[in-house]
Amino acid sequence: MATANLSRKTGVVRKVPQPVLNLLTQINQIVGDDVHKLFKYAQEKKFAIPAINVTSSSTVVASLEAARDKKAPIILQMSQGGAAYFAGKGLANDKQQASIAGAVAGAQYIRSVAASYEIPVILHTDHCAKKLLPWLDGMMDADEAYYKEHGEPLFSSHMIDLSEEEVDFNIQTTAKYLKRAAPMKQEIGITGGEEDGVNNEEVDNNALYTQPEDIYNIHQTLSAISPYFSIAAGFGNVHGVYKPGNVKLHPELLGKHQAYVKEQTGSNDDKPAFLVFHGGSGSSKAEYTEAISHGVVKVNLDTDLQYAYLTGIRDYVLKKKDYILSQVGNPEGEDKPNKKYFDPRVWVREGEKTMSARVQEGLTSTRSSMAAPVPPGADPATTLTGADCNAAQGADKLLCLIQDPYSGTFHADAFWASLGTSVLVMILITLAFSLMRPRNTIVYAPKLKYADEKHAPPKLGRGLFAWIGPVARAKEGMLVEKTGLDAAIFLRFTRMLRNIFLTLSIIGIVVLIPANVVGSNKAVISQYLKGGQSFFVTMTPQYPDPQKSGSLWVHVACVWAIDLIVAFFLWRNYGAVVRLRRQYFDSPEYLQSLHSRTLMVTDIPPADRTDEGILRLVDQVEHTAALPRASIGRNVKELPDMIAEHDEAVRELESVLAKYLKNPDNLPSRRPTMRASKKYRANNGTHDMDAIDYLTGRIRELEVEITHVRESVDKRNAMPFGFASYERIEDAHTVAFAARKKHPQGTTIRLAPRPNDLIWQNLPLSKKQRSWRRFWNNLWVAILTLLWIAPNALIAIFLANLSNLASVWPGFRENFQRNHKTWAAVQGIASPALTSLIYLILPIIFRRMSIRGGDTTKTSRERHVATKLYAFFVFNNLIIFSIFSVVYAFVAAVVKNRKTEDAWHAVIEGQFFYRLLSGLSQTSYFWVVWLLQRQLGAAADLAQMINLVWVWFCRTFMAPTPRQEIEWTAPPPFDYAVYYNYFLFYATVALCFSTLQPLVLPITALYFAIDYWLKKYLLLYVLITKTESGGQHWRFLFNRLIFAACLSNVVMGLVIRGASGGWFKVYFMVPPAFLVLGVKYYCSKVYDGQMTYYTKATLKDPESLAEPGKKVRKNDRVQSRFGHPALYKPLMTPMVHAKARHVLSEIYRGRLDNSDTASTTGYSDIAMDPMSHSHPGKTARFAPTAQKEMFEVVPETRLDFEHFKNRAEFADALGGNGELYGRPDDLISERSSTPRSFLGRHGSGSGNSSRASSPGAERSVPAHHQRVGSGSSGPWQNTPYQLHQQDLHPAYRDDPAYAYAGDLGQRGLYSMGNESESRLLHGAQPFGHAAPPEDGGREMYGLDTWRTGGSGYLGLPPGEADPGVTGYDYYRARR
């Protein structure tokens, strides 16, 4: 005795593609997998779905109305007799033809009207006994025909009732039909009462209870075929309504059945079978509840509803009997018509009303009305929703929050509130800035005070809005001159983003929003009218109408348009940036700089680690008309660490003194104490000691050690890097261009950066070391990025909404409810404060990691920092933050589906793409509000609020040192890496969500439009570029925007796939991505070389470029000054306030020695003697000695950066490269403090110089160099030396037009001597020249020109020097 339900599984492509909508928000008939999922969801959430027998369109309408009003799913079923009635009782039904026609007609009718009622409907056929199987066959034929045309069956399920037959026949027959159409529902047992010929009134009551073994046998047989079946187990239930006591229900038996099946199958599910409650009419609510708790998912209701339908009509007839006895005449008058009373639409409607009310009672009794709609995109089988979520606790509540973290966070009023708040607060902050600006020029316009005349921005008036005009009139040419090329390109990039999103906003508002509105399913959208979200829901493709899938082609077209617009602006601005770079190359600052004509050589093998070796290497790349000057890097040993420790000790001493001397007329009774650091505890012990004495002693020791190490540095154990400086910029750039693919001896040769751009500690690293460090660096960044996923999710769920935390943490809940206002304030501050703190720390972490990763320049470090920040933000804040709930729900669904399906089908049935569409659509609301709030950050930057508050706090509550107060007045540096990351991230978010929520486009455009003006002011008047790269950040920005465009294409493709259910439209979105990549390829080929190199010409004939007789510009004279700052950097002197001058003698108990070497500024070529800081041109040993003061007393009137901007200790951190203040660090000039020995090996000084040259041995001009004739103007004799000169290549000969001695004429080895102010490389020993034959042809090298013997190294005994030929002139002339 068995009955079974057959339900179609529809996993194939349908004719009209439609994603599986969320089962409890779907507004049409559901079939196949959706039925299975809905039943599973019902089991887990403990509700059942009433199955209503319908016999006409009237009963269909009554049932649908009830389900609509209760917002609950419903099952509409037709029995064989009901189907025949639907077709018409006058039709013959001897072969079930009327029942077949009526069932098909009823199914078509229900399909046509169900969508209008906005609830999910299951269409089912009721008891089909053995004699009625032809009826089932006819309906399945109709199913298959409908499936062939539409991709899904006509009915959701069928029921086979073979309870009058033997069990084996029951099971085998059901299995046969299950193979034809899966899934199936099988009903086991028999019931008393009577329904459509199934009469068991005379059966013994014991037969009304199905045995567990029968349930297991059915489950085992059918589950091997398909999981889509349900079982109607008898537990004493009957059809019809009987007198209480005549029938005894035992729903607890159902629990035993489930336990038995679970035990026999080894299932992990407590309810492995879907059970059906037949004969539900007349049962109590308690019986319903207990049956449902044991896995009942369907309750048949018929008898009660038939009677309910009758009562409405009966009552109407009884009430209106005097009006329906005749067509005319009633109690109101004999001639009154009665049509409106006997019209069937009137009295039939009364029956519909009473039946509908009874159906609503059934929905309530079965708890189906509590099945609130699940979050869009979530699986009802894994989601707690509605009343369940509200009542959930602990882990279930956490599950709710994880799957729907944005619930309740966004409504239409939230958007307008955010927009109003952002605009209002921004206006208020801007007004406050306008009021404070004229009174706080040090904070709001420091560059007006400190910049030189050339770089000073336009003057500002004192009016409230006087700053707007100068900012508006500042064009790009002025910006380049006043702020530098990096700042100008930053503003151009911001302006480009503004223009991109202004253009895209037109597409979004005019095209995308109307397309989304038209293509949305109006019936679904109407459900959100009461939720305040309708305005925004209609703007997204979250609920597409399958009948209007053509609207998705608009999305495809918009993808093309968006990519074309982005590509156009990138190409156009790339060309503009190239023009800016070419203008930069032609600017006086670049033409007169040393780095513009200098090459940096790294990875030099040991055999070539000499000055001559560098020349050999660059010569292998390309011959030039003139030899460069070269200098190998020196081993500065532990000098950098010692100087850093010295500076730290000085700052610590200053801090101790500032606190101790805060009130110098009333000193504390006890002097400050401290413990020595762990490094020095061995000598100082672990006890407290006088802090002032300890720190001054430590400073003294460090200065002595630094002096000793500086004096011991020479060219032995040279480093694997060096520099080669050319006279002509063209030569350096030509060699650099030729060296792109050449690596002589494994070296890398490229243009040198600015001296202050170098990270010296990484230059000695080998290629292998750098690669290994980069690997570990990237690995740690990846680990950090992954580790942030969990905290990021917790912040989004709990810290941003503390009520969520209270809902899962009982211990916190009571305190939260008691102090609600306090925690509300904490909630408003905690999340943004914590995330802001983390995002302030992240750049610091990534900078240190980049340095440890082997970056050799600060420019490359900042580029890598921005790259890592961007990757971190996109992965965590965009991808993970946006889809983690979608992924969670998808994985949960796959895991559950895996229990009944193979892995691949479980993944397919997880409906990932639609979940993604729904999840991203919901997330888009968050990004709309989030982008609106970014306006506040832009206004806060303008107001410099953080700096103002911090400085005020320190001056009010702390004891700042003079150095700190000076630093506070300096123009702060602009953090390009951080702001480039922010702007790129905002642009990426907007592009990715452009089709999902087009509102992000105008909001992003508004942000960039506002921030462009604000950043323009800040860069003109407030912020400086700490390390000018000359616009080298552009390629990084270009590449990241290309990536953003491609990522947005992927997101848009997934949106189209989720909305349409197919890949056809997605394929049309592939070409735009290749178009964008093509623009990148084109720009890299056409523009990259122009951006990088002053010239790319190949020097084929050095002689043709020599131009004999042409006088070289004096300010182009080249010398090598790229040297480690540790060799010359002045040491810091502790600063104290002038108000404490009179007590210094009381608190300080010693004095440093008189040595001047602690402020050494450089090294001469004379035996590596350190240079005097106070006497330019003199070595320390020849300079007059001077007493060095222990402290620098700073008056209050001089606590201003203006007085210290040219000091190295301040300029390094706050002064950029000095160009802003008129002192660029690598400018080639006529006058400088360069030791004379750098300008040439011969002669005693420059006639144009007002400073003394470095001391050296007096030399007379050799006889073979003297002129013929009287005076000094006669012609040179044709001496053997001159004959030797003729043997050299013209590029390397001495120019005979100039005197040999005393003149700084054009030399063969170095075209011009030079006196430069730059401190770049010290001690570069000049290369030897081949001496005249009279001197024995001996190579004169380095210090040999000054000494009578020796090695050329300080303290190295004669004989230890390399006796081989070392002159590169000799090498090039004779090879």
Short mmCIF file of N, CA and C in Angstrom, two decimals, residues 597 626 726-728 1105-1118 1230 1295 1298 1304-1307 1310-1313:
data_model
loop_
_atom_site.label_atom_id
_atom_site.label_comp_id
_atom_site.label_asym_id
_atom_site.label_seq_id
_atom_site.Cartn_x
_atom_site.Cartn_y
_atom_site.Cartn_z
N ARG A 597 72.01 63.66 -15.66
CA ARG A 597 73.10 63.18 -16.52
C ARG A 597 73.91 62.08 -15.84
N ALA A 626 82.32 61.90 -24.66
CA ALA A 626 83.16 62.27 -23.53
C ALA A 626 83.01 61.20 -22.45
N TYR A 726 77.82 62.20 -16.66
CA TYR A 726 78.25 62.69 -17.96
C TYR A 726 78.13 64.21 -18.00
N GLU A 727 78.89 64.78 -18.93
CA GLU A 727 78.77 66.22 -19.15
C GLU A 727 77.45 66.54 -19.86
N ARG A 728 77.07 65.69 -20.79
CA ARG A 728 75.88 65.93 -21.61
C ARG A 728 74.74 65.03 -21.14
N LEU A 1105 80.18 63.91 -32.48
CA LEU A 1105 79.46 64.61 -31.43
C LEU A 1105 80.36 65.49 -30.59
N ALA A 1106 81.66 65.38 -30.79
CA ALA A 1106 82.58 66.11 -29.93
C ALA A 1106 82.54 67.60 -30.18
N GLU A 1107 82.35 68.03 -31.44
CA GLU A 1107 82.27 69.44 -31.81
C GLU A 1107 83.45 70.22 -31.23
N PRO A 1108 84.65 69.94 -31.71
CA PRO A 1108 85.83 70.64 -31.19
C PRO A 1108 85.67 72.14 -31.30
N GLY A 1109 86.13 72.81 -30.32
CA GLY A 1109 86.10 74.26 -30.31
C GLY A 1109 84.86 74.85 -29.71
N LYS A 1110 83.78 74.02 -29.56
CA LYS A 1110 82.56 74.55 -28.95
C LYS A 1110 82.75 74.66 -27.45
N LYS A 1111 82.47 75.82 -26.94
CA LYS A 1111 82.67 76.07 -25.52
C LYS A 1111 81.51 75.50 -24.71
N VAL A 1112 81.83 74.69 -23.74
CA VAL A 1112 80.81 74.06 -22.92
C VAL A 1112 80.27 75.06 -21.91
N ARG A 1113 78.95 75.01 -21.71
CA ARG A 1113 78.35 75.91 -20.72
C ARG A 1113 78.91 75.60 -19.35
N LYS A 1114 79.27 76.66 -18.64
CA LYS A 1114 79.93 76.45 -17.36
C LYS A 1114 78.99 75.82 -16.34
N ASN A 1115 77.71 76.15 -16.43
CA ASN A 1115 76.81 75.57 -15.43
C ASN A 1115 76.43 74.15 -15.76
N ASP A 1116 76.99 73.60 -16.85
CA ASP A 1116 76.77 72.20 -17.18
C ASP A 1116 77.93 71.33 -16.76
N ARG A 1117 78.89 71.91 -16.06
CA ARG A 1117 80.05 71.12 -15.68
C ARG A 1117 79.63 69.99 -14.75
N VAL A 1118 80.19 68.82 -15.00
CA VAL A 1118 79.74 67.63 -14.31
C VAL A 1118 80.78 67.15 -13.33
N GLU A 1230 77.83 77.51 -10.54
CA GLU A 1230 79.17 78.06 -10.63
C GLU A 1230 79.88 78.06 -9.29
N ASP A 1295 92.01 69.49 -25.01
CA ASP A 1295 91.79 70.53 -26.00
C ASP A 1295 92.98 71.49 -25.96
N TYR A 1298 93.21 75.39 -24.68
CA TYR A 1298 93.23 75.87 -23.30
C TYR A 1298 94.55 75.51 -22.66
N LEU A 1304 90.71 76.04 -16.15
CA LEU A 1304 89.78 74.92 -16.09
C LEU A 1304 89.24 74.71 -17.50
N GLY A 1305 90.12 74.41 -18.41
CA GLY A 1305 89.72 74.23 -19.79
C GLY A 1305 89.13 72.87 -20.04
N GLN A 1306 88.84 72.62 -21.33
CA GLN A 1306 88.23 71.34 -21.68
C GLN A 1306 89.28 70.27 -21.61
N ARG A 1307 89.06 69.30 -20.78
CA ARG A 1307 90.02 68.23 -20.57
C ARG A 1307 89.55 66.98 -21.29
N TYR A 1310 87.75 64.61 -18.24
CA TYR A 1310 86.49 65.21 -17.78
C TYR A 1310 86.37 66.57 -18.43
N SER A 1311 85.31 66.76 -19.14
CA SER A 1311 85.20 67.96 -19.96
C SER A 1311 85.28 69.22 -19.16
N MET A 1312 84.74 69.27 -18.01
CA MET A 1312 84.72 70.47 -17.18
C MET A 1312 84.88 70.09 -15.73
N GLY A 1313 85.63 70.86 -15.02
CA GLY A 1313 85.58 70.78 -13.58
C GLY A 1313 84.32 71.48 -13.11
#
